[in-house]
Coordinates of C-alpha atoms and ligand atoms in Angstrom, one line a residue:
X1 CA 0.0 0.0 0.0
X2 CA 1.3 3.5 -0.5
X3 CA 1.3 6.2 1.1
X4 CA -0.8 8.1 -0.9
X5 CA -3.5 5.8 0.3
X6 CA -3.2 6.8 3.6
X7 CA -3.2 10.5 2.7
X8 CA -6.7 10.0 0.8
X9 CA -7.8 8.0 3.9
X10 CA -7.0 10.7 6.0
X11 CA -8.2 13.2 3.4
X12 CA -11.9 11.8 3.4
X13 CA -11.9 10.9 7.7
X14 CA -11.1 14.6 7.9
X15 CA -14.8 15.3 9.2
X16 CA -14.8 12.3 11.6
X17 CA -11.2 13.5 13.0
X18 CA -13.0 16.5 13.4
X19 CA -15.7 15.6 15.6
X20 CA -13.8 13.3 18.0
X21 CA -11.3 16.6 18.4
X22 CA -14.5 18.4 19.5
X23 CA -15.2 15.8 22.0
X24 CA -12.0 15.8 23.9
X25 CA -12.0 19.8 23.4
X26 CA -15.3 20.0 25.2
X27 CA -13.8 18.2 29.1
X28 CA -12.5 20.9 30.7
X29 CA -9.2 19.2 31.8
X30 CA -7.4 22.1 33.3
X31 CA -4.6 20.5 35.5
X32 CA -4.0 24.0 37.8
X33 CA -7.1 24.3 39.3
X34 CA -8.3 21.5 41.6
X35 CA -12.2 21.7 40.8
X36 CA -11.4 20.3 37.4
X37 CA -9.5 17.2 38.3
X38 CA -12.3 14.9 37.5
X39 CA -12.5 16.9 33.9
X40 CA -8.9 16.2 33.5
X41 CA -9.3 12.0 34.5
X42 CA -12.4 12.4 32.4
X43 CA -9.8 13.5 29.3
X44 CA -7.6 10.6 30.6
X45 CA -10.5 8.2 29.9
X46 CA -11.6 9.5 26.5
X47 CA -7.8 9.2 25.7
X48 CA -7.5 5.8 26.9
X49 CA -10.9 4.9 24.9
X50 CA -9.9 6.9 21.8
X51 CA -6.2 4.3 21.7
X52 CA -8.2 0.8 22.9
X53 CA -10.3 1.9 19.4
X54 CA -7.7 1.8 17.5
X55 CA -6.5 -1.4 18.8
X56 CA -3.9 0.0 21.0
X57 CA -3.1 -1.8 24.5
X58 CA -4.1 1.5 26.3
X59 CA -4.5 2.2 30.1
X60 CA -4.4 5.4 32.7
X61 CA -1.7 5.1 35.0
X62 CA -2.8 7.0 38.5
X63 CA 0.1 9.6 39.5
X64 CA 0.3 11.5 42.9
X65 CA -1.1 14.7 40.8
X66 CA -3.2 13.8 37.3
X67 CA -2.7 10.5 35.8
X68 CA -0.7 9.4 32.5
X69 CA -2.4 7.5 29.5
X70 CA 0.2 4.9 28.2
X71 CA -0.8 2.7 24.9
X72 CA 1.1 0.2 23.6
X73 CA 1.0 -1.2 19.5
X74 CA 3.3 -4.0 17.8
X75 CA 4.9 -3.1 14.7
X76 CA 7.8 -3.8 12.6
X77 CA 10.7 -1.0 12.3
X78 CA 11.6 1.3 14.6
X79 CA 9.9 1.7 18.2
X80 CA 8.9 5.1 18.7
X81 CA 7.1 6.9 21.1
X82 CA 4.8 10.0 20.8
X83 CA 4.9 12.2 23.4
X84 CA 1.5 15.5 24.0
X85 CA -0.4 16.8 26.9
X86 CA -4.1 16.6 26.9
X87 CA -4.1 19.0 29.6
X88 CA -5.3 22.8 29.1
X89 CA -4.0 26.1 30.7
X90 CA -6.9 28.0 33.1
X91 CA -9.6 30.1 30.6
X92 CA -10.2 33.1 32.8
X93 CA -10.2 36.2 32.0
X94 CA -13.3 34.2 31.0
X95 CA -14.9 38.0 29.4
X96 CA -12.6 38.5 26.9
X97 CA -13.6 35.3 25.4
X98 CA -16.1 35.7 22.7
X99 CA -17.3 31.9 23.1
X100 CA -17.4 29.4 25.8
X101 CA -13.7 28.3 25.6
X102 CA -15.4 24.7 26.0
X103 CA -17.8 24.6 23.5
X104 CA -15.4 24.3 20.4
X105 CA -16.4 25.5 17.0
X106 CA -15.4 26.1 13.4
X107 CA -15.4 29.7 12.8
X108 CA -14.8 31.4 9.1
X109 CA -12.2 34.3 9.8
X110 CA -10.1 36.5 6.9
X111 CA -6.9 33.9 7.6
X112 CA -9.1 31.3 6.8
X113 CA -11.4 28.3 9.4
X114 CA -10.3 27.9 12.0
X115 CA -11.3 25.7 15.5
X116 CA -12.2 27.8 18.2
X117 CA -11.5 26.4 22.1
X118 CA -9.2 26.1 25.2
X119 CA -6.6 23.4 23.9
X120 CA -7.4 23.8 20.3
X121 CA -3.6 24.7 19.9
X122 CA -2.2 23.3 23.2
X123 CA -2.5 20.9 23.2
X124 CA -5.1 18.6 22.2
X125 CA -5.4 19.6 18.3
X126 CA -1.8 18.4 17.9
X127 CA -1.9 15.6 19.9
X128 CA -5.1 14.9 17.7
X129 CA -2.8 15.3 14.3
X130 CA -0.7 11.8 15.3
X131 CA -3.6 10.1 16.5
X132 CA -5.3 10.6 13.5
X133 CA -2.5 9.7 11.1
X134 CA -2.2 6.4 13.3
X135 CA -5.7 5.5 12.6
X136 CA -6.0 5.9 9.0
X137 CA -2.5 4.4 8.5
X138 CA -4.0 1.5 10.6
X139 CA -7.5 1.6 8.3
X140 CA -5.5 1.4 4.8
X141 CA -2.8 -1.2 6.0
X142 CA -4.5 -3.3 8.7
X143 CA -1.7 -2.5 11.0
X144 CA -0.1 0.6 12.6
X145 CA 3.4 2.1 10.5
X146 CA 5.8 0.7 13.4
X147 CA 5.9 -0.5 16.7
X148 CA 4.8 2.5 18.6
X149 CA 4.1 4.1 22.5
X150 CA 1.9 6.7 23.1
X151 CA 2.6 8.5 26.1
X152 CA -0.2 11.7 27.3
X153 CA 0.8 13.9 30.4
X154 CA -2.2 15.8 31.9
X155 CA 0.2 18.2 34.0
X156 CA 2.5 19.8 31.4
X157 CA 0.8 22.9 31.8
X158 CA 1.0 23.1 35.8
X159 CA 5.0 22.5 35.4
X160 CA 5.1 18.3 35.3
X161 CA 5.7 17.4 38.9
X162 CA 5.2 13.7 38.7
X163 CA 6.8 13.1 35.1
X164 CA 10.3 13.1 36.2
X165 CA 9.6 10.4 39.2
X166 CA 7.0 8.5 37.0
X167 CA 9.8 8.0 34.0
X168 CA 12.2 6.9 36.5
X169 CA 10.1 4.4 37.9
X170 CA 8.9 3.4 33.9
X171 CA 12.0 3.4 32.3
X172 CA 11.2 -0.1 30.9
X173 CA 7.9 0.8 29.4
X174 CA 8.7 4.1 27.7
X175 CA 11.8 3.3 26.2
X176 CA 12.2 3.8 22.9
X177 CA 14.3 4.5 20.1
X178 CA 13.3 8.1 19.5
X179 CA 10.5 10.0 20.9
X180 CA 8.2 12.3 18.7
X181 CA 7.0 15.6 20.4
X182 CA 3.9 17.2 19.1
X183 CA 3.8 20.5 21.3
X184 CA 5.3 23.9 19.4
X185 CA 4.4 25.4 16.1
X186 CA 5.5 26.5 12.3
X187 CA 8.5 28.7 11.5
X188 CA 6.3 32.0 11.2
X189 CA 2.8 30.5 10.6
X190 CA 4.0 28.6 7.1
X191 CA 7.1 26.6 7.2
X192 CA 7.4 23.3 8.9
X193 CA 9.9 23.8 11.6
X194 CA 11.9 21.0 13.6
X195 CA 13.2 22.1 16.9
X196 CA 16.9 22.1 17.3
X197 CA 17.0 23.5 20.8
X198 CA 14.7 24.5 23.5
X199 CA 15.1 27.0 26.7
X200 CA 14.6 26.2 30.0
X201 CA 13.0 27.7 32.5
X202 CA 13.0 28.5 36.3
X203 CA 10.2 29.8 37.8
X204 CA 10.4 32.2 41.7
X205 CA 8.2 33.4 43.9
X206 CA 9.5 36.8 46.4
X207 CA 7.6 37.9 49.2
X208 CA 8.8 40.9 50.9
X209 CA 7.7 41.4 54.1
X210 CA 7.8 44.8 55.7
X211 CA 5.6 46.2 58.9
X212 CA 3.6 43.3 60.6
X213 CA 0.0 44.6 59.4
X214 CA -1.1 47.2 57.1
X215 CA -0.9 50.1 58.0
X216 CA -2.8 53.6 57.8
X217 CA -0.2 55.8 55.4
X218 CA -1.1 58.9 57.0
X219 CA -0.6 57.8 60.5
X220 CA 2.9 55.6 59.4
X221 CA 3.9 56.9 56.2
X222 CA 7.5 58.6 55.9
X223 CA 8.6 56.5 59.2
X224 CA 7.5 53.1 57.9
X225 CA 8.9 51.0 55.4
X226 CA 7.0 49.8 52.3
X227 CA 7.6 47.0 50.8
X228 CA 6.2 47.6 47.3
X229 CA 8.6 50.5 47.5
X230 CA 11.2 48.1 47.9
X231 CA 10.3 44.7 46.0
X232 CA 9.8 47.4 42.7
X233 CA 13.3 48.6 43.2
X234 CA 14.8 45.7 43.1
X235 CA 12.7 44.4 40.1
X236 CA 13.6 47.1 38.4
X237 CA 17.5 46.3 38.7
X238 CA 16.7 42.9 37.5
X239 CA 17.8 44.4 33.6
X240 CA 20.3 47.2 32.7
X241 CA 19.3 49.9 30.6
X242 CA 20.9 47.7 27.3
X243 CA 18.7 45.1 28.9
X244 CA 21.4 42.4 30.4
X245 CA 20.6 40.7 33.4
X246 CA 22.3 41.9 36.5
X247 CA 22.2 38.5 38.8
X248 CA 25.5 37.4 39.2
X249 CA 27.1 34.7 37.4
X250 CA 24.1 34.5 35.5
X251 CA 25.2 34.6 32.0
X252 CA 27.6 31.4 33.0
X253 CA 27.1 28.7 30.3
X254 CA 25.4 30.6 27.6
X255 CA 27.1 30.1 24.8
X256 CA 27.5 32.1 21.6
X257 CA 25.3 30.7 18.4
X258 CA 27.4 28.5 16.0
X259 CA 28.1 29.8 12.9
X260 CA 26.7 27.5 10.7
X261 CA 23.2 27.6 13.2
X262 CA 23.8 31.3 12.7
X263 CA 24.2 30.7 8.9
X264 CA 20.9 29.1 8.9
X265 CA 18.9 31.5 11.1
X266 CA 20.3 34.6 8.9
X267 CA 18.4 32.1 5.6
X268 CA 15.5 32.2 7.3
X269 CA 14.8 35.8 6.8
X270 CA 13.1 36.3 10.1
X271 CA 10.4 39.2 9.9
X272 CA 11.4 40.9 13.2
X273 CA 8.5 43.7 12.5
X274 CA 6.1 41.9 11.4
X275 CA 6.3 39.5 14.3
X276 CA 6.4 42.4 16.6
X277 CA 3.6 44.4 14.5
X278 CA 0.8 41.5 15.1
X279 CA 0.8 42.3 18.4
X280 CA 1.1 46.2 18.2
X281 CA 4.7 46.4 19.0
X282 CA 7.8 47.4 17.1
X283 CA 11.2 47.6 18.9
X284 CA 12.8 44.4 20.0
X285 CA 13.3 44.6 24.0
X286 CA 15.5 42.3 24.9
X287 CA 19.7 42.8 24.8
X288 CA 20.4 45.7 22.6
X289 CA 23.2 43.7 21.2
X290 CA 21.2 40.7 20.0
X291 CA 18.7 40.4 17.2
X292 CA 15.1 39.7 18.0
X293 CA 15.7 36.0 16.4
X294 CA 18.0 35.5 19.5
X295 CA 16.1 37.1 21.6
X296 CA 13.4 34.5 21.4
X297 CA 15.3 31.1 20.5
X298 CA 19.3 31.5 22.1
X299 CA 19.2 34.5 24.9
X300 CA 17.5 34.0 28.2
X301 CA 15.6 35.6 29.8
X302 CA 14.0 37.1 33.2
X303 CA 10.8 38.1 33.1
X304 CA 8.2 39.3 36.1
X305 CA 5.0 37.6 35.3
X306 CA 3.0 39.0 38.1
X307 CA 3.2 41.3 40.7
X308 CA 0.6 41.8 43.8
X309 CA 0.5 44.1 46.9
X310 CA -1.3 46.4 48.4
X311 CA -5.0 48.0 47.7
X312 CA -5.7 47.4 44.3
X313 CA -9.7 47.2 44.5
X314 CA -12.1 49.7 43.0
X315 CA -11.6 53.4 44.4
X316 CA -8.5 54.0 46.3
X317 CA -7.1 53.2 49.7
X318 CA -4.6 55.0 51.4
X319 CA -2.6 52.0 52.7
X320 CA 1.0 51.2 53.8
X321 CA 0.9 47.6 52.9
X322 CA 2.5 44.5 55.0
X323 CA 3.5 42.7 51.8
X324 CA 4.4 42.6 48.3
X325 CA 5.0 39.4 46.0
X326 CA 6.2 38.9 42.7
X327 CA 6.5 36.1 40.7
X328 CA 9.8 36.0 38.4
X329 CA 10.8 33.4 35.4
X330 CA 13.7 33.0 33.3
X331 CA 14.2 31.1 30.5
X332 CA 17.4 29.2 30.3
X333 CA 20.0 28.5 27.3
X334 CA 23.1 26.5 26.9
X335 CA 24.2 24.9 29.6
X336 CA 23.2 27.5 32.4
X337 CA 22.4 25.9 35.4
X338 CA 18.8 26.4 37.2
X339 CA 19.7 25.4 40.4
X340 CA 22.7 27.8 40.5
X341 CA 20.5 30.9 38.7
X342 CA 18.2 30.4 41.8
X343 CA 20.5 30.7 44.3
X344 CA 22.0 33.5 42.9
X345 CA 19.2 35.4 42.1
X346 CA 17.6 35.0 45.9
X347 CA 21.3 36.0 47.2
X348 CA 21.1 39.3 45.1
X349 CA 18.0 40.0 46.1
X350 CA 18.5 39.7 49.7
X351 CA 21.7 41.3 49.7
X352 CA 19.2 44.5 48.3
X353 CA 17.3 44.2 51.4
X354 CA 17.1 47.2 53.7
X355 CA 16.6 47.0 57.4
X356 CA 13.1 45.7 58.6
X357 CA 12.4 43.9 55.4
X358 CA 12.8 40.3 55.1
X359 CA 11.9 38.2 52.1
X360 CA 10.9 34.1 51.5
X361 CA 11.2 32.7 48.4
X362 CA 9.2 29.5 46.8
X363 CA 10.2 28.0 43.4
X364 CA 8.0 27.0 40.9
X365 CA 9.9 24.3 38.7
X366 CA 13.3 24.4 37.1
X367 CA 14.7 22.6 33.6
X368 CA 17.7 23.3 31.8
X369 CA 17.9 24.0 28.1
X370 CA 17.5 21.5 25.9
X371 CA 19.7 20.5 22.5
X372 CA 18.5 18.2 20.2
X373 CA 19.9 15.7 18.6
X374 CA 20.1 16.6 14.7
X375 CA 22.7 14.1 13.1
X376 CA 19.9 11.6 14.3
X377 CA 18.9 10.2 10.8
X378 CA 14.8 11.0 11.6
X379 CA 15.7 14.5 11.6
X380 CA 16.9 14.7 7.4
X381 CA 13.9 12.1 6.7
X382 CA 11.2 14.4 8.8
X383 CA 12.9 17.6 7.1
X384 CA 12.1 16.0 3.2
X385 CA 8.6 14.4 4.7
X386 CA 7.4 17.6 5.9
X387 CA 8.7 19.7 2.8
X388 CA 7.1 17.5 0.3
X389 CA 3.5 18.5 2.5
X390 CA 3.8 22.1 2.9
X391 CA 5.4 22.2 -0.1
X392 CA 7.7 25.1 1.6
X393 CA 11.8 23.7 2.9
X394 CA 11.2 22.7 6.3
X395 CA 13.2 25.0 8.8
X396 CA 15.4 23.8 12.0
X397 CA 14.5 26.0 14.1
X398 CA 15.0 27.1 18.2
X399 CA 12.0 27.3 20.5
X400 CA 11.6 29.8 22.9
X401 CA 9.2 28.0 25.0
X402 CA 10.5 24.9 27.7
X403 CA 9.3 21.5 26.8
X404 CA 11.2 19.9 30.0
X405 CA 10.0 16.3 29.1
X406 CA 12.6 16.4 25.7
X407 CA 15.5 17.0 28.3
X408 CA 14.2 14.2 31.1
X409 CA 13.8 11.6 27.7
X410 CA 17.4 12.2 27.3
X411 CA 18.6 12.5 30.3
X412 CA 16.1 9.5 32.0
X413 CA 15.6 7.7 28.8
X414 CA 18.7 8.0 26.8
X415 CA 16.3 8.7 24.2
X416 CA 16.1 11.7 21.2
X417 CA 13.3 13.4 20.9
X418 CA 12.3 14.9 17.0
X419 CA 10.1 18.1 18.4
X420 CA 7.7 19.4 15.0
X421 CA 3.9 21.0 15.4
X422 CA 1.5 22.7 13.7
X423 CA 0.6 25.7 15.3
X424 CA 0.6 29.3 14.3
X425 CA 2.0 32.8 15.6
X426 CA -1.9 34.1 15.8
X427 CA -2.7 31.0 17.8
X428 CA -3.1 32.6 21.2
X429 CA -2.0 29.9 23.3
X430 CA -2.5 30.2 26.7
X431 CA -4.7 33.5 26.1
X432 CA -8.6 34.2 25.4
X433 CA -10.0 33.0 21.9
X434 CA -7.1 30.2 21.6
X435 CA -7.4 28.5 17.8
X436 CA -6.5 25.9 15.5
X437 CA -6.2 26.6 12.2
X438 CA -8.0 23.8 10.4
X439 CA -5.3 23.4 8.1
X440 CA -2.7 23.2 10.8
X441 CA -4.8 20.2 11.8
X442 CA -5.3 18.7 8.2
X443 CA -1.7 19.5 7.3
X444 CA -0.9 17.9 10.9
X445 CA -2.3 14.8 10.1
X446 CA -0.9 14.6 6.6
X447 CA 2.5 15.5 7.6
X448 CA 2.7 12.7 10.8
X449 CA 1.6 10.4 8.1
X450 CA 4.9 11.1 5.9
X451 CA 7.0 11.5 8.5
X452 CA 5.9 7.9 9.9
X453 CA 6.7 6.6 6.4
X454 CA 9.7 8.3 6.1
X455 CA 10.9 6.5 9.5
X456 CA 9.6 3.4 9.7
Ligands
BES1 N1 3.2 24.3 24.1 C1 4.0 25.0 25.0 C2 5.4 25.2 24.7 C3 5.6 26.2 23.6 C4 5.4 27.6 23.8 C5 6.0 25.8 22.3 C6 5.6 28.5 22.8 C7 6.1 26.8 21.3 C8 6.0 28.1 21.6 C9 3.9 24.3 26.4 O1 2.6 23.8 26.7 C10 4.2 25.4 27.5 O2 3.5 26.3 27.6 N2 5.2 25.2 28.3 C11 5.5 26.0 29.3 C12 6.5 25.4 30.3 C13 6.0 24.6 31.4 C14 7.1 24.0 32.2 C15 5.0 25.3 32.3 C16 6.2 27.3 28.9 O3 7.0 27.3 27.9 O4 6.0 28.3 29.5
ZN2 ZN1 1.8 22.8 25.3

């Protein structure tokens, strides 16, 4: 059978594929909040279901957070395993949504259909895209394209706390010989892109302390100490004015791009503006030094994602507040090491402390960088599987985002991981109105299809 059987298989299932996306779109599996665990063991089950369809050995494994679906199929060739999350981030601020985030839908836009829902993009459309190449390849042939595992997390998006102790404890039945990733996008909405390296990311959590209670700022105001005052000074060191990082040592183990990688990149032809200009900005803000192409895939970072203190109801409040949190995040390149960052960065803060303000820290999470293999051979045979669909030259790209589960394959596993998705710039992953393009999803489906053929 060829493979152009398959892709006609999977050309006229495209409606079915559909609807069983909109089923696992419509469980509400966001792994953050507690009140949806049984939504996310729900998407577990469907998952588990979905696999035992398709004749795949399938069960939920129970984890001390949100369980893991692991299948199981025979085939000749090469054992794989495909790695996605079917867990979704949190929907609010639920008004800015002009749907229900869980009541997925086509919509016509001027860029074309696209599917409309929490997960559409992240994850569950592109988990979808493999699923659905598996079961058409299995239709056509009567059997799947190799042997193959499927392994879904349902706590990528709350930092994976139980995946690095669950694949030490399942070494046996997740090894493979390479593991497929299915969680990042296109090279600027339109080119296939294969992920050559990945940041890492380290996530902290200051609280400043000041006075024991709030206190009135008229009555205490000049004598006492305010720890907004203080946590915002030091945030605002955090970055020079040419936008280097001031922890120390922090820059250790970032290393300068290669210049054949830098070769590549400068072919790519990057549209800096117009990836700043679709979201109404214009001046790259990271190092001064650096084009915005580094900024995103081989700088790090440090970023303040939230900051909290004080009155900040309706009307006003003329308050000398107790406490004032922030929490911080960098993203990681090279060989810089998270651990060390941390330490570092909660040393330099406390040595900014004046007297009578004392701070505690929490960490959220903390990966390393991640390097790909690319000499593997499925990473040539992917590039010319996925050029012949899109009809564009795939592109190896970086990632600015942290997959940590690539790294703990290697570093756990021994195993490569070939990291390719679907998803588009405009996708707005993680924000209000998330989408899948419908093509992304088609294309998706297609494109696991020929890289499975061009593997096996
Ligand atoms: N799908 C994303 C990773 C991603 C982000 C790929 C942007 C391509 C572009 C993934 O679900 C995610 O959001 N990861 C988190 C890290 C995790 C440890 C919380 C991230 O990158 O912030
Ligand atoms: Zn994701």
């Amino acid at each position: 059978m060829t493979l152009d059987a398959t892709l006609s298989r999977i050309d006229a299932d495209l409606p079915a594929a559909l609807d069983r996306l909109m089923a696992l779109l419509r469980i509400p599996s966001i792994s953050t909040d507690p009140a949806f665990a049984a939504d996310v063991d729900r998407a577990a089950d469907w998952l588990v279901a979905d696999l035992q369809g398709m004749g795949v050995a399938a069960e939920k494994h129970p984890t001390p957070g949100h369980p893991m679906v692991v299948g199981h199929v025979e085939g000749d060739g090469p054992h794989v395993l495909f790695y996605g999350h079917y867990d979704v981030q949190p929907v609010d601020p639920l008004d800015l949504w002009h749907r229900d985030p869980f009541d997925p839908a086509i919509e016509e836009t001027p860029r074309g259909r696209v599917i409309r829902g929490r997960g559409t993009a992240d994850d569950k459309g592109q988990l979808m895209t493999f699923l659905e190449a598996c079961r058409a390849w299995q239709a056509v042939h009567g059997q799947m394209p190799c042997r193959i595992t499927f392994f879904f997390e349902g706590e990528e998006e709350s930092g994976s706390p139980s995946l690095l102790p669950y694949l030490e404890a399942h070494k046996d039945r997740l090894k493979a010989d390479l593991a497929l990733i299915c969680d990042t996008g296109l090279f600027e909405s339109r080119a296939p892109a294969i992920i050559t390296q990945l940041r890492g990311l380290l996530g902290e959590e200051i609280t400043l302390t000041g006075p024991d209670k709030d206190l009135h700022s008229g009555m205490y105001g000049g004598a006492a100490i305010n720890p907004i005052r203080v946590l915002t000074r030091i945030l605002g060191n955090l970055h020079d004015d040419q936008g280097r990082i001031q922890v120390p040592q922090f820059y250790d183990g970032v290393p300068e791009v290669a210049p054949e990688i830098r070769a590549q990149w400068e072919a790519l032809k990057f549209d800096a503006a117009g990836f700043l200009g679709d979201v109404d900005l214009s001046h790259p803000a990271g190092e001064q030094d650096r084009s915005a192409l580094e900024m995103i895939w081989s700088r790090p970072t440090a970023e303040i994602n939230g900051i909290v203190g004080g009155y900040t109801g309706d009307g006003f409040k003329t308050v000398l507040p107790s406490r004032a949190s922030a929490k911080v995040s960098f993203r990681l390149v090279g060989t810089q090491d998270p651990l060390a960052i941390r330490e570092n960065f909660r040393a330099w803060v406390t040595a900014q402390l004046p007297e009578d303000v004392t701070a505690t820290f929490s960490g959220h999470g903390a990966s390393p960088a991640g390097q790909m293999a690319t000499d593997h051979p499925a990473f040539e045979q992917a590039r010319r599987a996925l050029g012949a669909e899109w009809g564009v030259e795939a592109a190896f790209t970086g990632c600015g985002g942290s997959i940590p589960v690539a790294g703990y394959f290697k570093s756990v596993l021994g195993m490569d991981s070939l990291l390719v998705g679907w998803g588009k710039d405009d996708d707005q992953i993680h924000s209000p109105n998330e989408k899948y393009d419908l093509d992304s999803f088609h294309k998706g489906i297609r494109s696991w299809a020929r890289i499975l053929d061009a593997i096996r």
